[in-house]
Coordinates of C-alpha atoms in Angstrom, one line a residue:
P4 CA 0.3 0.2 0.3
A5 CA 1.4 3.3 -0.5
P6 CA 1.9 6.1 2.3
G7 CA -1.3 6.8 4.2
E8 CA -3.4 4.0 2.6
P9 CA -5.2 0.4 4.9
E10 CA -3.1 -2.0 4.9
G11 CA -5.2 -6.0 4.4
V12 CA -6.2 -7.8 3.2
P13 CA -9.4 -9.8 3.1
R14 CA -9.0 -13.5 3.3
P15 CA -11.9 -15.5 1.7
E16 CA -13.8 -17.0 4.6
L17 CA -15.3 -21.4 4.6
P18 CA -18.6 -21.4 3.4
A19 CA -20.9 -22.4 6.6
R20 CA -22.1 -25.6 5.0
A21 CA -18.9 -26.3 4.9
G22 CA -18.0 -30.6 7.0
P23 CA -15.8 -30.6 9.5
A24 CA -12.0 -30.1 9.4
F25 CA -9.9 -33.3 9.1
P26 CA -6.3 -34.4 8.3
A27 CA -5.2 -33.3 5.2
P28 CA -2.9 -36.7 3.7
E29 CA 0.8 -36.4 5.1
P30 CA 2.6 -35.1 2.6
A31 CA 6.0 -37.1 0.8
A32 CA 9.0 -36.4 2.3
G33 CA 11.7 -34.2 0.3
A34 CA 8.7 -33.1 -2.6
R35 CA 9.6 -29.0 -3.0
P36 CA 8.3 -27.1 -6.4
A37 CA 11.8 -25.8 -7.7
A38 CA 12.7 -29.0 -8.3
G39 CA 10.2 -29.6 -11.2
V40 CA 10.9 -26.9 -12.7
A41 CA 13.6 -28.1 -15.6
R42 CA 11.0 -30.7 -16.8
R43 CA 7.3 -28.6 -16.2
T44 CA 5.3 -30.3 -19.3
S45 CA 1.6 -29.8 -20.2
P46 CA -0.3 -32.7 -21.8
V47 CA -2.5 -31.7 -24.2
A48 CA -3.7 -35.1 -24.7
G49 CA -4.7 -35.6 -21.0
Y50 CA -4.2 -38.4 -18.3
R51 CA -4.2 -41.8 -17.5
P52 CA -6.8 -42.9 -15.2
V53 CA -4.4 -44.3 -12.3
P54 CA -5.0 -42.6 -8.9
L55 CA -2.9 -40.4 -7.0
A56 CA -1.2 -41.2 -4.1
A57 CA -2.4 -39.3 -0.6
K58 CA 1.1 -38.1 0.0
A59 CA 1.3 -36.1 -3.0
L60 CA -1.9 -34.7 -3.1
G61 CA -0.6 -34.0 0.6
A62 CA 3.2 -32.5 -0.9
V63 CA 1.0 -30.6 -3.8
L64 CA -1.2 -29.2 -0.7
A65 CA 1.6 -28.0 1.3
A66 CA 3.2 -26.5 -1.4
A67 CA 0.5 -24.6 -2.8
G68 CA -1.0 -23.1 0.3
G69 CA 2.9 -21.8 2.1
G70 CA 3.8 -19.0 2.8
Y71 CA 5.7 -16.5 0.6
P72 CA 7.6 -12.8 0.5
A73 CA 5.3 -9.9 0.4
D74 CA 4.4 -6.7 1.2
L75 CA 1.3 -8.1 1.4
P76 CA 0.7 -8.4 5.1
G77 CA -0.5 -12.1 6.2
T78 CA 1.7 -13.8 3.6
A79 CA 4.3 -15.5 5.0
T80 CA 1.4 -17.8 7.1
G81 CA -0.5 -18.1 3.7
S82 CA -2.2 -16.4 0.7
A83 CA -3.3 -13.5 2.0
A84 CA -6.4 -13.3 -1.3
T85 CA -7.3 -16.3 -2.3
A86 CA -8.5 -19.7 -0.3
L87 CA -7.6 -23.5 -2.2
C88 CA -10.2 -25.8 -2.7
L89 CA -9.8 -29.1 -4.2
L90 CA -12.2 -31.5 -7.1
S91 CA -11.3 -34.8 -5.9
L92 CA -11.4 -37.5 -8.7
R93 CA -9.2 -40.4 -8.3
V94 CA -7.1 -40.3 -4.6
E95 CA -6.4 -42.8 -2.7
G96 CA -8.2 -42.2 0.1
L97 CA -9.7 -39.7 -0.2
P98 CA -14.6 -39.8 -1.9
R99 CA -14.8 -38.0 -4.8
A100 CA -16.3 -35.3 -3.6
A101 CA -14.8 -31.8 -3.7
Y102 CA -13.1 -29.5 -0.9
W103 CA -11.2 -26.7 1.2
Y104 CA -8.0 -26.9 2.2
D105 CA -6.6 -25.2 5.1
P106 CA -3.3 -24.6 5.3
A107 CA -3.2 -23.8 8.2
R108 CA -4.7 -27.2 10.1
H109 CA -2.8 -29.3 6.9
A110 CA -6.9 -29.8 7.0
L111 CA -9.9 -30.7 4.0
H112 CA -13.2 -29.7 4.4
R113 CA -15.3 -31.3 3.0
L114 CA -18.0 -28.7 0.7
A115 CA -22.2 -29.0 0.4
G116 CA -21.7 -28.7 -3.5
A117 CA -23.1 -30.6 -6.4
G118 CA -21.0 -34.0 -7.4
V119 CA -17.9 -33.6 -9.2
E120 CA -19.1 -34.7 -12.7
A121 CA -21.4 -31.8 -13.0
V122 CA -17.9 -29.8 -13.4
A123 CA -18.2 -31.5 -16.9
T124 CA -21.0 -29.9 -17.7
G125 CA -19.3 -26.9 -17.7
R126 CA -19.1 -24.2 -20.5
L127 CA -14.9 -26.6 -21.0
L128 CA -12.9 -26.1 -24.3
A129 CA -12.5 -29.7 -25.8
N130 CA -9.2 -30.1 -24.0
T131 CA -10.5 -29.7 -20.8
R132 CA -12.6 -32.6 -21.1
V133 CA -10.5 -34.7 -22.3
A134 CA -7.2 -33.3 -19.3
L135 CA -10.9 -34.5 -16.7
R136 CA -11.6 -37.5 -18.0
G137 CA -8.1 -38.9 -16.9
A138 CA -7.4 -36.2 -14.5
A139 CA -6.6 -36.9 -10.9
A140 CA -7.4 -34.0 -8.6
V141 CA -8.4 -30.3 -9.6
L142 CA -6.9 -28.2 -7.1
V143 CA -9.5 -24.8 -7.1
P144 CA -8.2 -21.2 -6.1
V145 CA -10.9 -19.5 -5.0
G146 CA -11.1 -15.4 -3.7
D147 CA -13.5 -12.7 -4.2
P148 CA -13.4 -10.1 -7.1
L149 CA -14.7 -7.6 -5.4
A150 CA -13.7 -7.4 -1.9
G151 CA -10.2 -5.5 -2.3
V152 CA -11.4 -3.1 -4.7
R153 CA -12.2 -0.6 -1.0
L154 CA -9.1 -1.1 -0.3
Y155 CA -6.8 -0.7 -3.5
G156 CA -9.0 0.4 -6.5
D157 CA -8.7 -1.3 -9.6
R158 CA -5.5 -3.0 -8.1
W159 CA -6.4 -5.6 -6.2
Y160 CA -7.4 -8.1 -9.5
R161 CA -4.4 -8.2 -10.7
M162 CA -3.4 -8.7 -7.2
Q163 CA -5.9 -11.3 -6.8
Q164 CA -4.7 -12.8 -9.5
M165 CA -0.9 -13.1 -8.6
E166 CA -2.4 -14.6 -6.1
A167 CA -4.4 -17.0 -7.5
G168 CA -1.2 -18.0 -10.6
L169 CA 1.5 -17.9 -7.8
V170 CA -1.0 -20.7 -5.5
A171 CA -1.1 -23.4 -9.1
Q172 CA 2.6 -22.7 -10.1
R173 CA 3.3 -23.8 -7.1
A174 CA 1.3 -26.9 -7.1
A175 CA 2.4 -28.0 -10.6
L176 CA 5.8 -27.5 -10.0
T177 CA 5.2 -30.1 -6.9
A178 CA 3.3 -32.6 -8.9
T179 CA 5.7 -32.4 -12.2
A180 CA 8.6 -32.8 -9.3
L181 CA 6.8 -36.0 -7.8
G182 CA 6.5 -37.9 -11.7
L183 CA 3.0 -35.7 -12.2
A184 CA 1.6 -33.6 -15.1
A185 CA -0.2 -31.1 -14.7
R186 CA -1.8 -28.0 -16.4
I187 CA -4.4 -25.0 -16.1
H188 CA -7.5 -25.0 -17.4
S189 CA -8.6 -20.7 -17.4
D190 CA -12.1 -22.2 -18.8
G191 CA -13.2 -24.2 -15.9
A192 CA -12.8 -21.4 -13.8
N193 CA -16.5 -20.9 -14.4
E194 CA -20.2 -20.7 -13.1
T195 CA -20.3 -24.6 -13.2
T196 CA -17.2 -24.8 -11.0
D197 CA -18.2 -22.6 -8.3
E198 CA -21.9 -24.6 -8.1
V199 CA -19.9 -27.9 -7.2
L200 CA -17.7 -26.4 -4.9
G201 CA -20.9 -24.8 -3.5
L202 CA -19.7 -21.1 -3.1
A203 CA -22.8 -20.7 -5.2
A204 CA -24.6 -18.8 -2.7
T205 CA -21.3 -16.6 -1.9
P206 CA -19.1 -13.9 -3.0
L207 CA -16.3 -16.3 -3.7
R208 CA -15.6 -17.3 -7.2
S209 CA -13.0 -20.1 -9.3
L210 CA -10.0 -18.4 -10.0
S211 CA -8.3 -21.3 -12.1
F212 CA -8.0 -24.4 -12.5
L213 CA -5.1 -26.6 -12.0
A214 CA -5.9 -30.4 -12.8
M215 CA -3.2 -32.8 -12.7
G216 CA -2.8 -36.7 -13.1
T217 CA -0.8 -39.3 -13.9
P218 CA 0.9 -38.6 -17.6
P219 CA 0.3 -40.0 -20.6
T220 CA 2.8 -43.1 -21.3
G221 CA 2.9 -41.3 -24.7
G222 CA 1.1 -38.3 -26.9
P223 CA 2.7 -34.4 -27.5
V224 CA 2.9 -32.1 -24.4
V225 CA 3.0 -28.2 -24.6
A226 CA 6.5 -28.1 -22.7
R227 CA 9.3 -25.0 -22.9
P228 CA 12.3 -25.9 -21.4
V229 CA 14.6 -24.0 -19.4
P230 CA 17.3 -22.4 -20.9
A231 CA 21.1 -23.3 -19.0
L232 CA 22.5 -20.3 -16.8
V233 CA 25.2 -18.9 -19.5
A234 CA 28.3 -16.3 -18.4
E235 CA 27.9 -13.5 -20.7
E236 CA 28.6 -9.3 -20.3
V237 CA 25.1 -7.6 -21.0
I238 CA 25.9 -4.6 -23.2
P239 CA 22.5 -2.7 -23.1
A240 CA 21.8 -1.2 -26.4
P241 CA 21.6 3.0 -27.6
T242 CA 18.4 4.0 -27.5
S243 CA 16.7 6.6 -30.3
W244 CA 13.6 9.0 -29.4

């Protein structure tokens, strides 16, 4: 905030109809987002319909919900402008349902929305429908698109979207580090997904949609190799007006 501006971010609150908390799966040891950078790919032909190990999901949740350095209050312990929801499609030991993740307690609350199968009835692109057929889980950052407008004006949209992107990318990199595949499908953040999450009657809305699961044995992927670091001198080019 600029000098004289009020500090603080309106954190998303757990919906009133959510179920009681229960422990989320323990994270797999040694899973770090940075380990997935060099191997990060996005499958375009979906996933193999293989159950996701519970500890793998636990590691993805812990990484996505962790704190990060920022000038917003509260981000040292977790996200400030977004919350993390989960669609469990085929996860070991976790029923097919929608959940709210509490990073402070590493716990899940079951959400009282429509059945997760209804997500596929939303306005989705063809490749998103293919992804949902085999994906093991979907992470959905959610937030109130208007909650911070009074404090931050038009900047609030970008502030919230940047944090939603940070959460989704941390999850994607951790999944990759565990040998999984992940891809963001922005069209999945829609009204139908909000209904499945039980958010339709709340101010909260889905902001992103990260599908993940076991990578296909063949077929194309979208990959952008990370170039090796080189030691070279960069000379600024002259500028003319």
